[in-house]
CSV table of C-alpha atoms in Angstrom, one decimal:
chain,number,residue,atom,x,y,z
A,1,MET,CA,0.1,-0.2,0.1
A,2,SER,CA,3.2,2.3,1.0
A,3,HIS,CA,4.1,1.4,-3.2
A,4,TYR,CA,0.6,3.4,-4.3
A,5,LYS,CA,0.8,5.7,-1.8
A,6,SER,CA,3.9,7.4,-3.0
A,7,LYS,CA,3.0,7.0,-7.4
A,8,VAL,CA,-0.4,9.2,-5.3
A,9,THR,CA,1.8,11.7,-3.5
A,10,ALA,CA,4.2,11.8,-6.6
A,11,SER,CA,1.1,12.6,-9.0
A,12,LEU,CA,0.4,14.9,-6.8
A,13,TYR,CA,3.4,16.8,-7.3
A,14,ALA,CA,3.2,17.4,-10.7
A,15,LEU,CA,0.1,18.0,-10.6
A,16,ILE,CA,1.1,21.1,-7.9
A,17,SER,CA,4.0,22.2,-10.5
A,18,ILE,CA,2.0,22.6,-13.2
A,19,SER,CA,0.0,24.2,-11.3
A,20,PHE,CA,2.4,27.1,-10.7
A,21,TRP,CA,4.1,27.0,-13.8
A,22,GLY,CA,0.4,27.4,-15.4
A,23,VAL,CA,-0.6,30.5,-13.2
A,24,SER,CA,3.1,32.3,-14.2
A,25,PHE,CA,2.0,34.2,-17.5
A,26,VAL,CA,-0.2,36.3,-14.9
A,27,SER,CA,2.2,37.1,-13.2
A,28,THR,CA,4.9,37.1,-15.8
A,29,LYS,CA,2.3,39.5,-17.9
A,30,ALA,CA,2.0,41.8,-14.3
A,31,VAL,CA,6.5,42.4,-14.4
A,32,LEU,CA,7.2,42.7,-17.9
A,33,GLU,CA,6.1,46.2,-18.1
A,34,LYS,CA,9.2,47.0,-16.0
A,35,LEU,CA,11.6,44.2,-16.7
A,36,ASP,CA,13.0,42.7,-20.0
A,37,PRO,CA,12.2,38.4,-19.8
A,38,PHE,CA,15.8,37.2,-19.5
A,39,SER,CA,16.1,40.0,-16.2
A,40,ILE,CA,12.9,38.2,-14.9
A,41,ILE,CA,14.6,34.8,-15.4
A,42,VAL,CA,17.1,35.5,-13.0
A,43,LEU,CA,15.5,37.2,-10.9
A,44,ARG,CA,13.1,34.4,-11.0
A,45,PHE,CA,15.4,32.1,-10.2
A,46,GLY,CA,17.8,33.9,-7.8
A,47,ILE,CA,15.3,34.1,-5.5
A,48,GLY,CA,14.2,30.3,-6.2
A,49,ALA,CA,17.9,29.7,-4.7
A,50,LEU,CA,17.4,31.8,-1.5
A,51,PHE,CA,14.6,29.9,-1.0
A,52,LEU,CA,16.0,26.3,-1.4
A,53,LEU,CA,18.6,27.5,0.4
A,54,LEU,CA,15.9,28.6,3.1
A,55,LEU,CA,14.1,25.6,3.1
A,56,LEU,CA,18.0,23.4,3.2
A,57,VAL,CA,18.8,24.8,6.3
A,58,ILE,CA,15.2,24.3,8.1
A,59,LYS,CA,15.1,21.3,7.5
A,60,ARG,CA,19.3,20.4,8.9
A,61,ILE,CA,20.4,19.2,5.3
A,62,ARG,CA,23.6,19.0,4.3
A,63,LEU,CA,24.8,21.4,1.2
A,64,PHE,CA,27.1,18.8,0.9
A,65,VAL,CA,27.5,17.1,-2.2
A,66,SER,CA,30.2,14.4,-3.7
A,67,ILE,CA,32.3,15.9,-6.1
A,68,THR,CA,31.7,12.6,-8.1
A,69,TYR,CA,27.9,14.0,-8.4
A,70,LEU,CA,29.0,17.5,-9.2
A,71,PRO,CA,29.1,17.1,-13.4
A,72,HIS,CA,25.4,15.6,-12.9
A,73,LEU,CA,24.3,19.1,-11.3
A,74,ILE,CA,26.3,21.1,-13.8
A,75,ILE,CA,24.1,19.0,-16.4
A,76,LEU,CA,20.7,19.4,-14.9
A,77,GLY,CA,21.4,23.2,-14.2
A,78,ILE,CA,22.4,23.9,-17.9
A,79,LEU,CA,19.5,21.6,-19.7
A,80,GLY,CA,16.9,22.3,-16.7
A,81,VAL,CA,17.1,25.9,-16.1
A,82,PHE,CA,19.5,27.5,-18.3
A,83,VAL,CA,19.3,26.0,-22.1
A,84,HIS,CA,14.7,25.5,-21.5
A,85,GLN,CA,14.3,29.0,-19.7
A,86,ILE,CA,16.6,30.9,-22.8
A,87,LEU,CA,15.2,28.9,-25.3
A,88,GLN,CA,11.3,30.0,-24.1
A,89,ALA,CA,12.1,33.3,-23.3
A,90,THR,CA,13.8,33.6,-27.1
A,91,ALA,CA,11.1,31.5,-29.2
A,92,LEU,CA,8.4,33.7,-27.2
A,93,LEU,CA,9.4,36.8,-29.0
A,94,THR,CA,8.7,36.0,-32.0
A,95,ILE,CA,5.5,32.9,-31.6
A,96,ASN,CA,1.8,33.9,-30.6
A,97,ALA,CA,0.4,32.0,-27.3
A,98,SER,CA,-1.2,29.4,-29.7
A,99,SER,CA,1.8,28.1,-31.6
A,100,ALA,CA,3.6,28.0,-28.1
A,101,GLY,CA,1.1,26.1,-27.5
A,102,TRP,CA,1.0,23.2,-29.4
A,103,LEU,CA,4.3,23.2,-29.6
A,104,ILE,CA,5.2,22.8,-25.8
A,105,SER,CA,2.6,19.6,-26.0
A,106,LEU,CA,5.5,17.8,-28.2
A,107,SER,CA,7.8,17.3,-25.0
A,108,PRO,CA,5.6,14.7,-23.8
A,109,ILE,CA,6.1,12.7,-27.1
A,110,PHE,CA,9.6,13.8,-26.9
A,111,THR,CA,9.9,12.1,-23.7
A,112,VAL,CA,8.0,9.4,-24.1
A,113,ILE,CA,10.3,8.0,-27.6
A,114,LEU,CA,13.3,8.6,-25.0
A,115,SER,CA,12.0,6.7,-22.0
A,116,ILE,CA,11.4,3.8,-24.4
A,117,LEU,CA,15.0,3.9,-25.4
A,118,PHE,CA,17.0,5.1,-22.9
A,119,LEU,CA,14.9,3.4,-19.3
A,120,ASN,CA,13.1,0.8,-21.0
A,121,GLU,CA,10.1,2.3,-20.4
A,122,LYS,CA,7.4,0.9,-22.9
A,123,MET,CA,5.2,2.0,-25.3
A,124,THR,CA,1.1,0.9,-25.2
A,125,ILE,CA,-1.8,1.8,-26.6
A,126,THR,CA,-3.0,2.9,-23.4
A,127,LYS,CA,-0.6,5.9,-23.7
A,128,ALA,CA,-1.1,6.7,-27.0
A,129,THR,CA,-4.5,7.0,-26.6
A,130,GLY,CA,-4.0,9.6,-23.7
A,131,MET,CA,-1.4,11.0,-25.9
A,132,VAL,CA,-3.5,11.8,-28.8
A,133,LEU,CA,-6.6,12.4,-26.3
A,134,ALA,CA,-4.4,15.2,-24.7
A,135,ILE,CA,-2.7,16.8,-27.7
A,136,THR,CA,-6.6,17.4,-29.4
A,137,GLY,CA,-7.7,19.3,-25.7
A,138,VAL,CA,-4.2,21.2,-25.9
A,139,LEU,CA,-5.0,22.1,-29.7
A,140,LEU,CA,-8.8,22.9,-29.0
A,141,VAL,CA,-7.9,25.3,-25.8
A,142,THR,CA,-4.2,27.4,-26.6
A,143,SER,CA,-6.2,28.2,-30.2
A,144,THR,CA,-9.0,29.8,-28.9
A,145,ARG,CA,-7.2,31.4,-25.4
A,146,SER,CA,-5.4,33.5,-28.7
A,147,GLY,CA,-7.6,34.1,-30.6
A,148,HIS,CA,-5.7,32.3,-33.1
A,149,SER,CA,-6.3,29.4,-35.5
A,150,PHE,CA,-4.7,26.1,-34.8
A,151,GLN,CA,-1.3,27.3,-37.3
A,152,PHE,CA,1.8,26.1,-38.4
A,153,SER,CA,4.7,28.6,-39.7
A,154,ILE,CA,8.1,28.5,-39.2
A,155,ASN,CA,10.2,30.5,-37.9
A,156,ILE,CA,13.0,30.8,-35.4
A,157,GLY,CA,11.3,31.3,-32.6
A,158,PHE,CA,9.4,27.9,-33.7
A,159,PHE,CA,13.0,26.3,-34.1
A,160,LEU,CA,13.8,27.2,-31.1
A,161,MET,CA,10.1,26.4,-29.1
A,162,ILE,CA,10.7,22.8,-30.9
A,163,LEU,CA,14.6,22.7,-29.4
A,164,SER,CA,12.9,23.7,-25.3
A,165,THR,CA,10.7,21.0,-26.0
A,166,LEU,CA,13.4,18.4,-27.0
A,167,ASN,CA,15.7,19.7,-24.3
A,168,TRP,CA,13.0,20.0,-21.6
A,169,ALA,CA,12.8,15.8,-22.3
A,170,VAL,CA,16.2,15.3,-22.1
A,171,TYR,CA,16.3,17.0,-19.2
A,172,SER,CA,13.7,14.8,-17.2
A,173,VAL,CA,15.0,11.3,-19.0
A,174,ILE,CA,18.1,12.1,-17.6
A,175,PHE,CA,16.7,13.3,-14.6
A,176,LYS,CA,15.6,10.4,-14.0
A,177,SER,CA,17.9,8.2,-15.3
A,178,LEU,CA,21.6,9.7,-12.5
A,179,ARG,CA,19.8,8.6,-10.0
A,180,ILE,CA,21.5,11.1,-7.9
A,181,PRO,CA,21.6,9.9,-3.7
A,182,TYR,CA,20.8,13.5,-2.6
A,183,SER,CA,16.7,14.8,-1.8
A,184,PRO,CA,15.3,16.8,-4.6
A,185,LEU,CA,15.1,19.9,-2.6
A,186,LEU,CA,19.0,19.6,-2.6
A,187,VAL,CA,19.5,19.1,-6.5
A,188,THR,CA,17.0,21.7,-6.8
A,189,PHE,CA,19.0,24.0,-5.2
A,190,TYR,CA,21.9,23.7,-6.9
A,191,MET,CA,20.3,23.2,-10.6
A,192,SER,CA,18.7,26.9,-9.5
A,193,LEU,CA,22.1,28.3,-7.9
A,194,ILE,CA,23.7,27.0,-11.4
A,195,GLY,CA,21.4,28.0,-13.9
A,196,LEU,CA,21.5,31.6,-11.9
A,197,VAL,CA,25.2,32.1,-12.2
A,198,LEU,CA,24.6,31.0,-16.2
A,199,THR,CA,21.9,33.4,-16.6
A,200,THR,CA,23.4,36.4,-14.8
A,201,PRO,CA,25.4,38.4,-17.7
A,202,PHE,CA,21.9,39.0,-19.5
A,203,ILE,CA,20.7,40.9,-16.4
A,204,MET,CA,24.5,42.5,-16.4
A,205,ARG,CA,24.1,43.0,-20.1
A,206,SER,CA,20.3,44.9,-20.2
A,207,LYS,CA,21.4,46.3,-16.4
A,208,GLY,CA,18.5,45.2,-15.5
A,209,TRP,CA,18.5,46.0,-12.1
A,210,GLU,CA,17.9,49.3,-12.6
A,211,SER,CA,14.1,48.5,-13.2
A,212,LEU,CA,13.7,47.2,-9.8
A,213,SER,CA,13.3,50.5,-8.6
A,214,LEU,CA,9.7,51.0,-10.5
A,215,LEU,CA,8.6,47.5,-9.4
A,216,ASP,CA,4.9,48.6,-7.1
A,217,HIS,CA,4.1,46.2,-4.3
A,218,THR,CA,2.2,44.4,-6.9
A,219,GLU,CA,4.5,43.6,-9.0
A,220,TRP,CA,7.6,42.3,-6.1
A,221,ALA,CA,4.4,40.2,-4.9
A,222,HIS,CA,4.3,38.5,-9.0
A,223,LEU,CA,8.0,38.3,-9.3
A,224,LEU,CA,8.6,36.7,-5.5
A,225,PHE,CA,5.6,34.2,-6.4
A,226,LEU,CA,8.0,33.6,-10.0
A,227,GLY,CA,10.9,33.0,-7.2
A,228,VAL,CA,9.3,31.4,-4.5
A,229,PHE,CA,6.7,29.1,-6.2
A,230,VAL,CA,7.3,28.4,-10.5
A,231,SER,CA,10.9,28.6,-10.1
A,232,GLY,CA,11.6,27.0,-6.8
A,233,ILE,CA,8.4,25.0,-6.2
A,234,ALA,CA,7.6,23.9,-8.9
A,235,TYR,CA,11.0,22.8,-9.9
A,236,TRP,CA,11.8,20.7,-6.3
A,237,TYR,CA,7.8,19.1,-6.9
A,238,TRP,CA,9.0,17.7,-10.3
A,239,GLY,CA,11.8,16.2,-9.5
A,240,LYS,CA,10.2,14.6,-6.4
A,241,ALA,CA,8.0,13.3,-8.6
A,242,LEU,CA,10.5,11.4,-11.5
A,243,LYS,CA,12.2,10.3,-8.5
A,244,VAL,CA,8.6,8.0,-8.1
A,245,LEU,CA,6.8,8.1,-11.4
A,246,GLU,CA,8.2,7.2,-14.8
A,247,ALA,CA,9.3,10.2,-16.7
A,248,SER,CA,7.0,9.5,-19.2
A,249,LYS,CA,3.8,9.1,-17.0
A,250,VAL,CA,5.3,12.3,-15.3
A,251,SER,CA,5.5,14.3,-18.5
A,252,MET,CA,2.1,14.0,-19.6
A,253,PHE,CA,0.8,16.0,-15.7
A,254,LEU,CA,2.8,18.7,-18.7
A,255,TYR,CA,-1.0,18.7,-21.1
A,256,LEU,CA,-2.1,20.2,-18.0
A,257,GLU,CA,-0.9,23.0,-17.9
A,258,PRO,CA,-3.4,25.3,-20.6
A,259,VAL,CA,-5.7,24.2,-18.5
A,260,SER,CA,-4.2,25.7,-15.2
A,261,THR,CA,-3.2,28.9,-17.3
A,262,LEU,CA,-7.6,29.2,-18.4
A,263,ILE,CA,-8.4,28.4,-15.0
A,264,ALA,CA,-6.0,31.6,-14.1
A,265,ALA,CA,-6.5,33.6,-16.6
A,266,VAL,CA,-10.4,33.3,-16.3
A,267,LEU,CA,-10.2,33.8,-12.6
A,268,LEU,CA,-7.3,36.8,-12.0
A,269,LEU,CA,-8.3,38.5,-15.7
A,270,GLN,CA,-11.8,37.9,-15.8
A,271,GLU,CA,-11.0,36.1,-19.8
A,272,LYS,CA,-14.6,34.9,-21.0
A,273,VAL,CA,-15.2,31.5,-20.8
A,274,LEU,CA,-15.0,29.2,-24.1
A,275,PHE,CA,-17.1,26.3,-24.4
A,276,ILE,CA,-14.8,24.7,-26.8
A,277,SER,CA,-11.9,25.5,-24.5
A,278,VAL,CA,-13.6,23.6,-21.6
A,279,ALA,CA,-14.3,20.7,-23.1
A,280,GLY,CA,-10.7,20.9,-24.7
A,281,GLY,CA,-9.3,21.2,-20.8
A,282,ILE,CA,-11.8,18.1,-20.0
A,283,ILE,CA,-10.2,16.1,-22.9
A,284,ILE,CA,-7.1,16.5,-22.0
A,285,ILE,CA,-8.2,15.7,-18.0
A,286,ILE,CA,-9.4,12.5,-19.8
A,287,GLY,CA,-5.8,11.6,-21.8
A,288,VAL,CA,-4.0,12.6,-18.6
A,289,ILE,CA,-6.4,9.8,-15.9
A,290,ILE,CA,-6.2,7.4,-19.1
A,291,VAL,CA,-2.2,7.5,-20.0
A,292,ASN,CA,-1.8,7.9,-15.6
A,293,GLY,CA,-5.6,5.1,-14.7
A,294,GLN,CA,-4.3,3.2,-12.1
A,295,LEU,CA,-3.6,5.8,-9.4
A,296,VAL,CA,-7.5,6.2,-9.5
A,297,PRO,CA,-8.7,3.4,-8.3
A,298,GLN,CA,-5.3,3.2,-6.2
A,299,LEU,CA,-6.2,7.1,-4.8
A,300,PHE,CA,-10.1,5.1,-4.3
A,301,SER,CA,-8.4,1.7,-2.3
A,302,LEU,CA,-6.6,4.0,0.1
A,303,PHE,CA,-9.0,6.1,0.8
A,304,LYS,CA,-10.8,2.6,1.7
A,305,ASN,CA,-8.9,1.5,3.8
A,306,LYS,CA,-8.7,4.1,6.0
A,307,ARG,CA,-12.3,4.1,6.6
A,308,PRO,CA,-13.1,2.7,10.3
């Protein structure tokens, strides 16, 4: 039963991560009026690294890591933070939200392929069916939210976003395969620290710190949310999920990001609720449940056994 419980808990960690990532667009949009995208990345991971360090101190987790695993942490920091964030930030300068949404949906496909090749995970009809449904839902949600119909335009942003999704798949598979014998919290801290060091030249080049004095209390709150929850907790929880579940199954939760974004847009930005968007969200959820379907009976079983 503890094995089932750990899988359910890992799924909740992945769901929380996706929820934060989905809502992050609201905070990013709020501070983009004062800060450039690359300065936001540096500040996000700077705040995130400080927050994770504070948690490590509170939990009394030693910061020491063996030099044997230092190259592993550097690789994860480069792929998961530096390369991923820079590619996405640059791509979003030249492609719209609709294109970005369906291109991001390719990441779980890449993850499944890499997991089959390098982690000996298996592709099943159930997985394939769930992925097709989820991709269909993503197309419906992202195209209707952005006001654009499904489109296919090739430019530099298109290729950068493809590289970004492939990079995230590689990161997830490597994170799973390296089996670093340290807590995900410690691993995420060093990832954030390495990413911060590598991205710092961007804020130095643009002198982004000069704009910090222009931020009001609300914008500082958004920036803190991006640092603590989006760059800190979300990355940490994603690592915790990868420790337990197959990389291909964890990646399926990425399809829920547009659903989280849609809910945030309705609640925080008062966007109109369109039937086709709701339908797309339901299709995505069904697809994710199909792939991770064994978790549903396990969850019911856990609740049933807790009854007196």
